PDB file of C-alpha atoms in Angstrom:
ATOM      1  CA  ALA A   5     107.382  89.790 100.206  1.00  0.00           C
ATOM      2  CA  GLN A   6     108.950  90.198  96.845  1.00  0.00           C
ATOM      3  CA  SER A   7     112.478  91.496  96.321  1.00  0.00           C
ATOM      4  CA  VAL A   8     114.802  92.207  93.426  1.00  0.00           C
ATOM      5  CA  THR A   9     118.572  91.972  93.238  1.00  0.00           C
ATOM      6  CA  GLN A  10     120.672  93.603  90.579  1.00  0.00           C
ATOM      7  CA  PRO A  11     124.176  92.377  91.364  1.00  0.00           C
ATOM      8  CA  ASP A  12     126.038  94.866  89.196  1.00  0.00           C
ATOM      9  CA  ILE A  13     126.071  98.496  90.304  1.00  0.00           C
ATOM     10  CA  HIS A  14     128.096  99.654  87.305  1.00  0.00           C
ATOM     11  CA  ILE A  15     128.793  98.070  83.947  1.00  0.00           C
ATOM     12  CA  THR A  16     130.974  99.481  81.177  1.00  0.00           C
ATOM     13  CA  VAL A  17     130.778  98.146  77.650  1.00  0.00           C
ATOM     14  CA  SER A  18     132.223  99.271  74.356  1.00  0.00           C
ATOM     15  CA  GLU A  19     129.913 100.655  71.738  1.00  0.00           C
ATOM     16  CA  GLY A  20     128.815  97.859  69.442  1.00  0.00           C
ATOM     17  CA  ALA A  21     129.450  95.161  72.043  1.00  0.00           C
ATOM     18  CA  SER A  22     126.725  92.962  73.469  1.00  0.00           C
ATOM     19  CA  LEU A  23     125.151  93.671  76.836  1.00  0.00           C
ATOM     20  CA  GLU A  24     123.589  91.599  79.575  1.00  0.00           C
ATOM     21  CA  LEU A  25     122.253  93.121  82.795  1.00  0.00           C
ATOM     22  CA  ARG A  26     121.415  90.689  85.538  1.00  0.00           C
ATOM     23  CA  CYS A  27     118.279  90.609  87.640  1.00  0.00           C
ATOM     24  CA  ASN A  28     117.217  88.069  90.224  1.00  0.00           C
ATOM     25  CA  TYR A  29     113.896  88.215  91.968  1.00  0.00           C
ATOM     26  CA  SER A  30     112.270  86.632  94.953  1.00  0.00           C
ATOM     27  CA  TYR A  31     108.552  86.027  94.844  1.00  0.00           C
ATOM     28  CA  GLY A  32     106.401  83.096  95.860  1.00  0.00           C
ATOM     29  CA  ALA A  33     104.008  83.066  92.930  1.00  0.00           C
ATOM     30  CA  THR A  34     104.170  83.866  89.253  1.00  0.00           C
ATOM     31  CA  PRO A  35     105.994  87.168  89.032  1.00  0.00           C
ATOM     32  CA  TYR A  36     105.204  90.095  86.846  1.00  0.00           C
ATOM     33  CA  LEU A  37     108.566  91.467  85.756  1.00  0.00           C
ATOM     34  CA  PHE A  38     109.623  94.747  84.256  1.00  0.00           C
ATOM     35  CA  TRP A  39     112.723  96.541  83.073  1.00  0.00           C
ATOM     36  CA  TYR A  40     112.842 100.321  83.157  1.00  0.00           C
ATOM     37  CA  VAL A  41     115.500 102.754  81.986  1.00  0.00           C
ATOM     38  CA  GLN A  42     116.245 106.135  83.512  1.00  0.00           C
ATOM     39  CA  SER A  43     118.303 108.823  81.817  1.00  0.00           C
ATOM     40  CA  PRO A  44     119.754 111.617  83.986  1.00  0.00           C
ATOM     41  CA  GLY A  45     117.084 114.027  85.180  1.00  0.00           C
ATOM     42  CA  GLN A  46     114.326 111.961  83.667  1.00  0.00           C
ATOM     43  CA  GLY A  47     111.665 109.641  84.939  1.00  0.00           C
ATOM     44  CA  LEU A  48     111.643 105.936  84.271  1.00  0.00           C
ATOM     45  CA  GLN A  49     110.709 104.589  80.871  1.00  0.00           C
ATOM     46  CA  LEU A  50     109.378 101.090  80.418  1.00  0.00           C
ATOM     47  CA  LEU A  51     111.605  98.910  78.240  1.00  0.00           C
ATOM     48  CA  LEU A  52     109.692  95.648  78.430  1.00  0.00           C
ATOM     49  CA  LYS A  53     107.508  93.497  80.630  1.00  0.00           C
ATOM     50  CA  TYR A  54     106.837  89.833  81.273  1.00  0.00           C
ATOM     51  CA  PHE A  55     103.483  88.581  82.491  1.00  0.00           C
ATOM     52  CA  SER A  56     103.140  85.076  81.072  1.00  0.00           C
ATOM     53  CA  GLY A  57     103.659  83.040  77.937  1.00  0.00           C
ATOM     54  CA  ASP A  58     106.825  83.193  75.898  1.00  0.00           C
ATOM     55  CA  THR A  59     109.756  83.527  78.249  1.00  0.00           C
ATOM     56  CA  LEU A  60     111.730  85.661  75.809  1.00  0.00           C
ATOM     57  CA  VAL A  61     110.205  89.103  75.567  1.00  0.00           C
ATOM     58  CA  GLN A  62     111.083  91.870  73.190  1.00  0.00           C
ATOM     59  CA  GLY A  63     111.087  95.497  74.155  1.00  0.00           C
ATOM     60  CA  ILE A  64     111.820  98.895  72.779  1.00  0.00           C
ATOM     61  CA  LYS A  65     115.203 100.119  71.590  1.00  0.00           C
ATOM     62  CA  GLY A  66     116.305  96.621  70.604  1.00  0.00           C
ATOM     63  CA  PHE A  67     116.272  95.213  74.135  1.00  0.00           C
ATOM     64  CA  GLU A  68     115.065  91.762  75.096  1.00  0.00           C
ATOM     65  CA  ALA A  69     114.834  89.840  78.337  1.00  0.00           C
ATOM     66  CA  GLU A  70     114.490  86.185  79.195  1.00  0.00           C
ATOM     67  CA  PHE A  71     112.496  84.876  82.130  1.00  0.00           C
ATOM     68  CA  LYS A  72     114.037  81.787  83.721  1.00  0.00           C
ATOM     69  CA  ARG A  73     111.873  80.468  86.504  1.00  0.00           C
ATOM     70  CA  SER A  74     114.410  77.849  87.594  1.00  0.00           C
ATOM     71  CA  GLN A  75     116.982  80.569  88.196  1.00  0.00           C
ATOM     72  CA  SER A  76     114.559  83.261  89.377  1.00  0.00           C
ATOM     73  CA  SER A  77     116.152  85.527  86.819  1.00  0.00           C
ATOM     74  CA  PHE A  78     115.028  88.073  84.277  1.00  0.00           C
ATOM     75  CA  ASN A  79     118.182  89.270  82.562  1.00  0.00           C
ATOM     76  CA  LEU A  80     118.147  92.109  80.066  1.00  0.00           C
ATOM     77  CA  ARG A  81     120.133  91.799  76.845  1.00  0.00           C
ATOM     78  CA  LYS A  82     121.013  93.792  73.800  1.00  0.00           C
ATOM     79  CA  PRO A  83     123.144  92.448  70.940  1.00  0.00           C
ATOM     80  CA  SER A  84     124.854  95.740  70.080  1.00  0.00           C
ATOM     81  CA  VAL A  85     125.009  98.679  72.441  1.00  0.00           C
ATOM     82  CA  HIS A  86     124.785 102.267  71.247  1.00  0.00           C
ATOM     83  CA  TRP A  87     126.244 105.262  73.067  1.00  0.00           C
ATOM     84  CA  SER A  88     122.698 106.505  73.673  1.00  0.00           C
ATOM     85  CA  ASP A  89     122.006 103.437  75.810  1.00  0.00           C
ATOM     86  CA  ALA A  90     124.114 104.888  78.617  1.00  0.00           C
ATOM     87  CA  ALA A  91     121.664 105.253  81.501  1.00  0.00           C
ATOM     88  CA  GLU A  92     120.544 103.528  84.676  1.00  0.00           C
ATOM     89  CA  TYR A  93     118.506 100.364  84.347  1.00  0.00           C
ATOM     90  CA  PHE A  94     116.044  99.080  86.897  1.00  0.00           C
ATOM     91  CA  CYS A  95     114.486  95.661  87.179  1.00  0.00           C
ATOM     92  CA  ALA A  96     111.178  95.452  89.033  1.00  0.00           C
ATOM     93  CA  VAL A  97     108.721  92.819  90.190  1.00  0.00           C
ATOM     94  CA  GLY A  98     105.050  93.353  90.809  1.00  0.00           C
ATOM     95  CA  ALA A  99     102.240  91.195  91.999  1.00  0.00           C
ATOM     96  CA  GLY A 100      98.541  91.380  91.688  1.00  0.00           C
ATOM     97  CA  TYR A 101      96.172  94.154  92.447  1.00  0.00           C
ATOM     98  CA  GLY A 102      97.836  97.364  93.353  1.00  0.00           C
ATOM     99  CA  ASN A 103     100.885  96.466  91.348  1.00  0.00           C
ATOM    100  CA  LYS A 104     103.198  97.901  93.950  1.00  0.00           C
ATOM    101  CA  LEU A 105     106.398  97.422  92.037  1.00  0.00           C
ATOM    102  CA  VAL A 106     109.486  96.533  93.997  1.00  0.00           C
ATOM    103  CA  PHE A 107     112.611  97.789  92.274  1.00  0.00           C
ATOM    104  CA  GLY A 108     116.175  96.648  92.306  1.00  0.00           C
ATOM    105  CA  ALA A 109     118.916  99.112  93.201  1.00  0.00           C
ATOM    106  CA  GLY A 110     119.692  99.728  89.549  1.00  0.00           C
ATOM    107  CA  THR A 111     122.639  99.170  87.248  1.00  0.00           C
ATOM    108  CA  ILE A 112     124.441 102.139  85.723  1.00  0.00           C
ATOM    109  CA  LEU A 113     125.532 101.422  82.174  1.00  0.00           C
ATOM    110  CA  ARG A 114     128.460 103.305  80.716  1.00  0.00           C
ATOM    111  CA  VAL A 115     129.258 103.003  77.036  1.00  0.00           C
ATOM    112  CA  LYS A 116     132.773 103.705  75.844  1.00  0.00           C
ATOM    113  CA  SER A 117     133.604 104.573  72.284  1.00  0.00           C
TER     114      SER A 117
ATOM    115  CA  GLY B  17      98.354 112.227  75.096  1.00  0.00           C
ATOM    116  CA  ALA B  18     100.321 113.993  77.793  1.00  0.00           C
ATOM    117  CA  GLY B  19     102.400 111.987  80.198  1.00  0.00           C
ATOM    118  CA  VAL B  20     102.618 112.206  83.957  1.00  0.00           C
ATOM    119  CA  SER B  21     103.409 115.739  85.021  1.00  0.00           C
ATOM    120  CA  GLN B  22     105.082 116.678  88.290  1.00  0.00           C
ATOM    121  CA  SER B  23     105.653 120.080  89.799  1.00  0.00           C
ATOM    122  CA  PRO B  24     107.822 121.694  90.816  1.00  0.00           C
ATOM    123  CA  SER B  25     110.730 120.013  89.094  1.00  0.00           C
ATOM    124  CA  ASN B  26     113.065 121.294  91.782  1.00  0.00           C
ATOM    125  CA  LYS B  27     112.373 122.474  95.299  1.00  0.00           C
ATOM    126  CA  VAL B  28     114.824 123.824  97.834  1.00  0.00           C
ATOM    127  CA  THR B  29     113.488 124.313 101.319  1.00  0.00           C
ATOM    128  CA  GLU B  30     114.802 124.999 104.778  1.00  0.00           C
ATOM    129  CA  LYS B  31     114.743 122.366 107.436  1.00  0.00           C
ATOM    130  CA  GLY B  32     111.499 122.507 109.377  1.00  0.00           C
ATOM    131  CA  LYS B  33     109.385 123.936 106.573  1.00  0.00           C
ATOM    132  CA  ASP B  34     106.459 122.111 104.959  1.00  0.00           C
ATOM    133  CA  VAL B  35     106.471 121.264 101.256  1.00  0.00           C
ATOM    134  CA  GLU B  36     103.830 120.124  98.787  1.00  0.00           C
ATOM    135  CA  LEU B  37     104.633 118.128  95.697  1.00  0.00           C
ATOM    136  CA  ARG B  38     102.097 117.795  92.931  1.00  0.00           C
ATOM    137  CA  CYS B  39     101.399 115.033  90.434  1.00  0.00           C
ATOM    138  CA  ASP B  40      99.086 115.116  87.412  1.00  0.00           C
ATOM    139  CA  PRO B  41      98.637 111.547  86.169  1.00  0.00           C
ATOM    140  CA  ILE B  42      97.760 110.470  82.670  1.00  0.00           C
ATOM    141  CA  SER B  43      94.100 111.160  82.031  1.00  0.00           C
ATOM    142  CA  GLY B  44      91.966 108.098  82.707  1.00  0.00           C
ATOM    143  CA  HIS B  45      94.560 106.293  84.807  1.00  0.00           C
ATOM    144  CA  THR B  46      92.909 105.089  87.982  1.00  0.00           C
ATOM    145  CA  ALA B  47      96.050 104.038  89.826  1.00  0.00           C
ATOM    146  CA  LEU B  48      98.661 106.477  91.098  1.00  0.00           C
ATOM    147  CA  TYR B  49     101.895 105.814  92.953  1.00  0.00           C
ATOM    148  CA  TRP B  50     104.514 107.836  94.776  1.00  0.00           C
ATOM    149  CA  TYR B  51     108.087 106.632  95.009  1.00  0.00           C
ATOM    150  CA  ARG B  52     111.195 108.170  96.511  1.00  0.00           C
ATOM    151  CA  GLN B  53     114.634 107.851  94.951  1.00  0.00           C
ATOM    152  CA  SER B  54     117.556 108.741  97.170  1.00  0.00           C
ATOM    153  CA  LEU B  55     121.158 109.071  96.049  1.00  0.00           C
ATOM    154  CA  GLY B  56     122.743 105.667  95.751  1.00  0.00           C
ATOM    155  CA  GLN B  57     119.526 103.873  96.537  1.00  0.00           C
ATOM    156  CA  GLY B  58     116.818 102.326  94.473  1.00  0.00           C
ATOM    157  CA  LEU B  59     113.233 103.370  94.286  1.00  0.00           C
ATOM    158  CA  GLU B  60     111.351 103.244  97.554  1.00  0.00           C
ATOM    159  CA  PHE B  61     107.584 102.827  97.405  1.00  0.00           C
ATOM    160  CA  LEU B  62     105.648 105.385  99.419  1.00  0.00           C
ATOM    161  CA  ILE B  63     101.924 105.159  98.689  1.00  0.00           C
ATOM    162  CA  TYR B  64      99.422 103.817  96.166  1.00  0.00           C
ATOM    163  CA  PHE B  65      96.058 105.305  95.222  1.00  0.00           C
ATOM    164  CA  GLN B  66      93.181 103.585  93.475  1.00  0.00           C
ATOM    165  CA  GLY B  67      90.848 106.384  92.598  1.00  0.00           C
ATOM    166  CA  ASN B  68      90.831 108.704  95.587  1.00  0.00           C
ATOM    167  CA  SER B  69      91.480 105.954  98.107  1.00  0.00           C
ATOM    168  CA  ALA B  70      94.881 104.863  99.360  1.00  0.00           C
ATOM    169  CA  PRO B  71      94.682 101.117 100.019  1.00  0.00           C
ATOM    170  CA  ASP B  72      98.425 100.936 100.550  1.00  0.00           C
ATOM    171  CA  LYS B  73     100.315 103.635 102.363  1.00  0.00           C
ATOM    172  CA  SER B  74     102.764 101.269 103.944  1.00  0.00           C
ATOM    173  CA  GLY B  75     105.806 103.021 102.519  1.00  0.00           C
ATOM    174  CA  LEU B  76     105.285 106.429 104.087  1.00  0.00           C
ATOM    175  CA  PRO B  77     108.367 106.757 106.300  1.00  0.00           C
ATOM    176  CA  SER B  78     106.797 108.787 109.106  1.00  0.00           C
ATOM    177  CA  ASP B  79     103.684 110.684 110.085  1.00  0.00           C
ATOM    178  CA  ARG B  80     105.282 113.812 108.630  1.00  0.00           C
ATOM    179  CA  PHE B  81     104.425 112.394 105.217  1.00  0.00           C
ATOM    180  CA  SER B  82     100.887 112.444 103.861  1.00  0.00           C
ATOM    181  CA  ALA B  83      99.250 112.342 100.460  1.00  0.00           C
ATOM    182  CA  GLU B  84      95.860 112.865  98.987  1.00  0.00           C
ATOM    183  CA  ARG B  85      94.229 112.489  95.634  1.00  0.00           C
ATOM    184  CA  THR B  86      91.182 114.370  94.500  1.00  0.00           C
ATOM    185  CA  GLY B  87      88.755 113.809  91.635  1.00  0.00           C
ATOM    186  CA  GLY B  88      90.549 110.605  90.791  1.00  0.00           C
ATOM    187  CA  SER B  89      93.218 112.738  89.224  1.00  0.00           C
ATOM    188  CA  VAL B  90      95.703 115.130  90.817  1.00  0.00           C
ATOM    189  CA  SER B  91      97.670 114.004  93.827  1.00  0.00           C
ATOM    190  CA  THR B  92      99.621 116.003  96.370  1.00  0.00           C
ATOM    191  CA  LEU B  93     102.379 114.626  98.565  1.00  0.00           C
ATOM    192  CA  THR B  94     102.957 116.757 101.647  1.00  0.00           C
ATOM    193  CA  ILE B  95     106.000 116.605 103.860  1.00  0.00           C
ATOM    194  CA  GLN B  96     105.721 118.493 107.133  1.00  0.00           C
ATOM    195  CA  ARG B  97     108.650 119.785 109.159  1.00  0.00           C
ATOM    196  CA  THR B  98     111.140 118.681 106.527  1.00  0.00           C
ATOM    197  CA  GLN B  99     114.403 117.087 107.581  1.00  0.00           C
ATOM    198  CA  GLN B 100     117.652 116.819 105.659  1.00  0.00           C
ATOM    199  CA  GLU B 101     117.122 113.102 105.199  1.00  0.00           C
ATOM    200  CA  ASP B 102     113.993 113.920 103.194  1.00  0.00           C
ATOM    201  CA  SER B 103     116.221 115.208 100.384  1.00  0.00           C
ATOM    202  CA  ALA B 104     115.557 112.956  97.409  1.00  0.00           C
ATOM    203  CA  VAL B 105     113.808 112.771  94.067  1.00  0.00           C
ATOM    204  CA  TYR B 106     110.113 112.099  94.480  1.00  0.00           C
ATOM    205  CA  LEU B 107     108.651 110.226  91.543  1.00  0.00           C
ATOM    206  CA  CYS B 108     105.003 109.888  90.696  1.00  0.00           C
ATOM    207  CA  ALA B 109     103.636 107.196  88.415  1.00  0.00           C
ATOM    208  CA  SER B 110     100.226 106.225  87.120  1.00  0.00           C
ATOM    209  CA  SER B 111      98.796 103.154  85.496  1.00  0.00           C
ATOM    210  CA  VAL B 112      95.573 102.295  83.750  1.00  0.00           C
ATOM    211  CA  ASP B 113      94.092 100.070  86.406  1.00  0.00           C
ATOM    212  CA  GLY B 114      96.655  99.157  89.041  1.00  0.00           C
ATOM    213  CA  TYR B 115      96.573  95.521  88.044  1.00  0.00           C
ATOM    214  CA  ASN B 116      99.953  94.726  86.587  1.00  0.00           C
ATOM    215  CA  SER B 117      99.593  97.328  83.893  1.00  0.00           C
ATOM    216  CA  PRO B 118     102.854  99.202  83.365  1.00  0.00           C
ATOM    217  CA  LEU B 119     103.614 102.261  85.419  1.00  0.00           C
ATOM    218  CA  HIS B 120     104.192 105.523  83.594  1.00  0.00           C
ATOM    219  CA  PHE B 121     106.523 107.810  85.484  1.00  0.00           C
ATOM    220  CA  GLY B 122     106.854 111.551  85.672  1.00  0.00           C
ATOM    221  CA  ASN B 123     110.242 113.242  85.651  1.00  0.00           C
ATOM    222  CA  GLY B 124     110.169 113.707  89.397  1.00  0.00           C
ATOM    223  CA  THR B 125     110.589 116.524  91.867  1.00  0.00           C
ATOM    224  CA  ARG B 126     114.084 116.950  93.257  1.00  0.00           C
ATOM    225  CA  LEU B 127     113.719 118.060  96.872  1.00  0.00           C
ATOM    226  CA  THR B 128     116.679 119.557  98.682  1.00  0.00           C
ATOM    227  CA  VAL B 129     116.364 120.345 102.381  1.00  0.00           C
ATOM    228  CA  THR B 130     119.038 122.736 103.634  1.00  0.00           C
TER     229      THR B 130
END
């Protein structure tokens, strides 16, 4: 069964600084990987997804993520964080028909000015 | 078009009462999912619908939980004899075809059992 680990529960970065959120997955076949963002009181919004092909994927809001099979990782990055990026970020892995996504526990991002 | 709509947005109920949570998926989406998000925990899968059928209900935590979907559209999650541990945010999501297409989430129903 697939699983996702997000090692960092909280991360604080200064506005304008770069950001990297870590995600490690466990899955026996080619994973389908997603990053979602959740603002307080809101549902989850898809930032980006990886299915196949180029291992560096671009998403909305200036985010990107790199799939590294050898490390079973799918880390999320942003070169310059904005205060509006403060939210909770979830990495998820899905597989095949049914696409029952398995989510990590989430990382709460705080942005300080 | 409209996104996934969930109602009510908040529900407070007394322990032992039954509650119904409603989800209106995006029109044309054949796959529908229910997840539960508890404080300090991630998202816990509950049940998946393809059309009106539920090929995967492995995440329902007990027989007090049930869900149905009618007309390939609206879904209702029912919790009978609610317990305090049922307090959580219940999220509904839909996707075009249930095959690795992205999930679109509603804003959730926050359930509080007193």
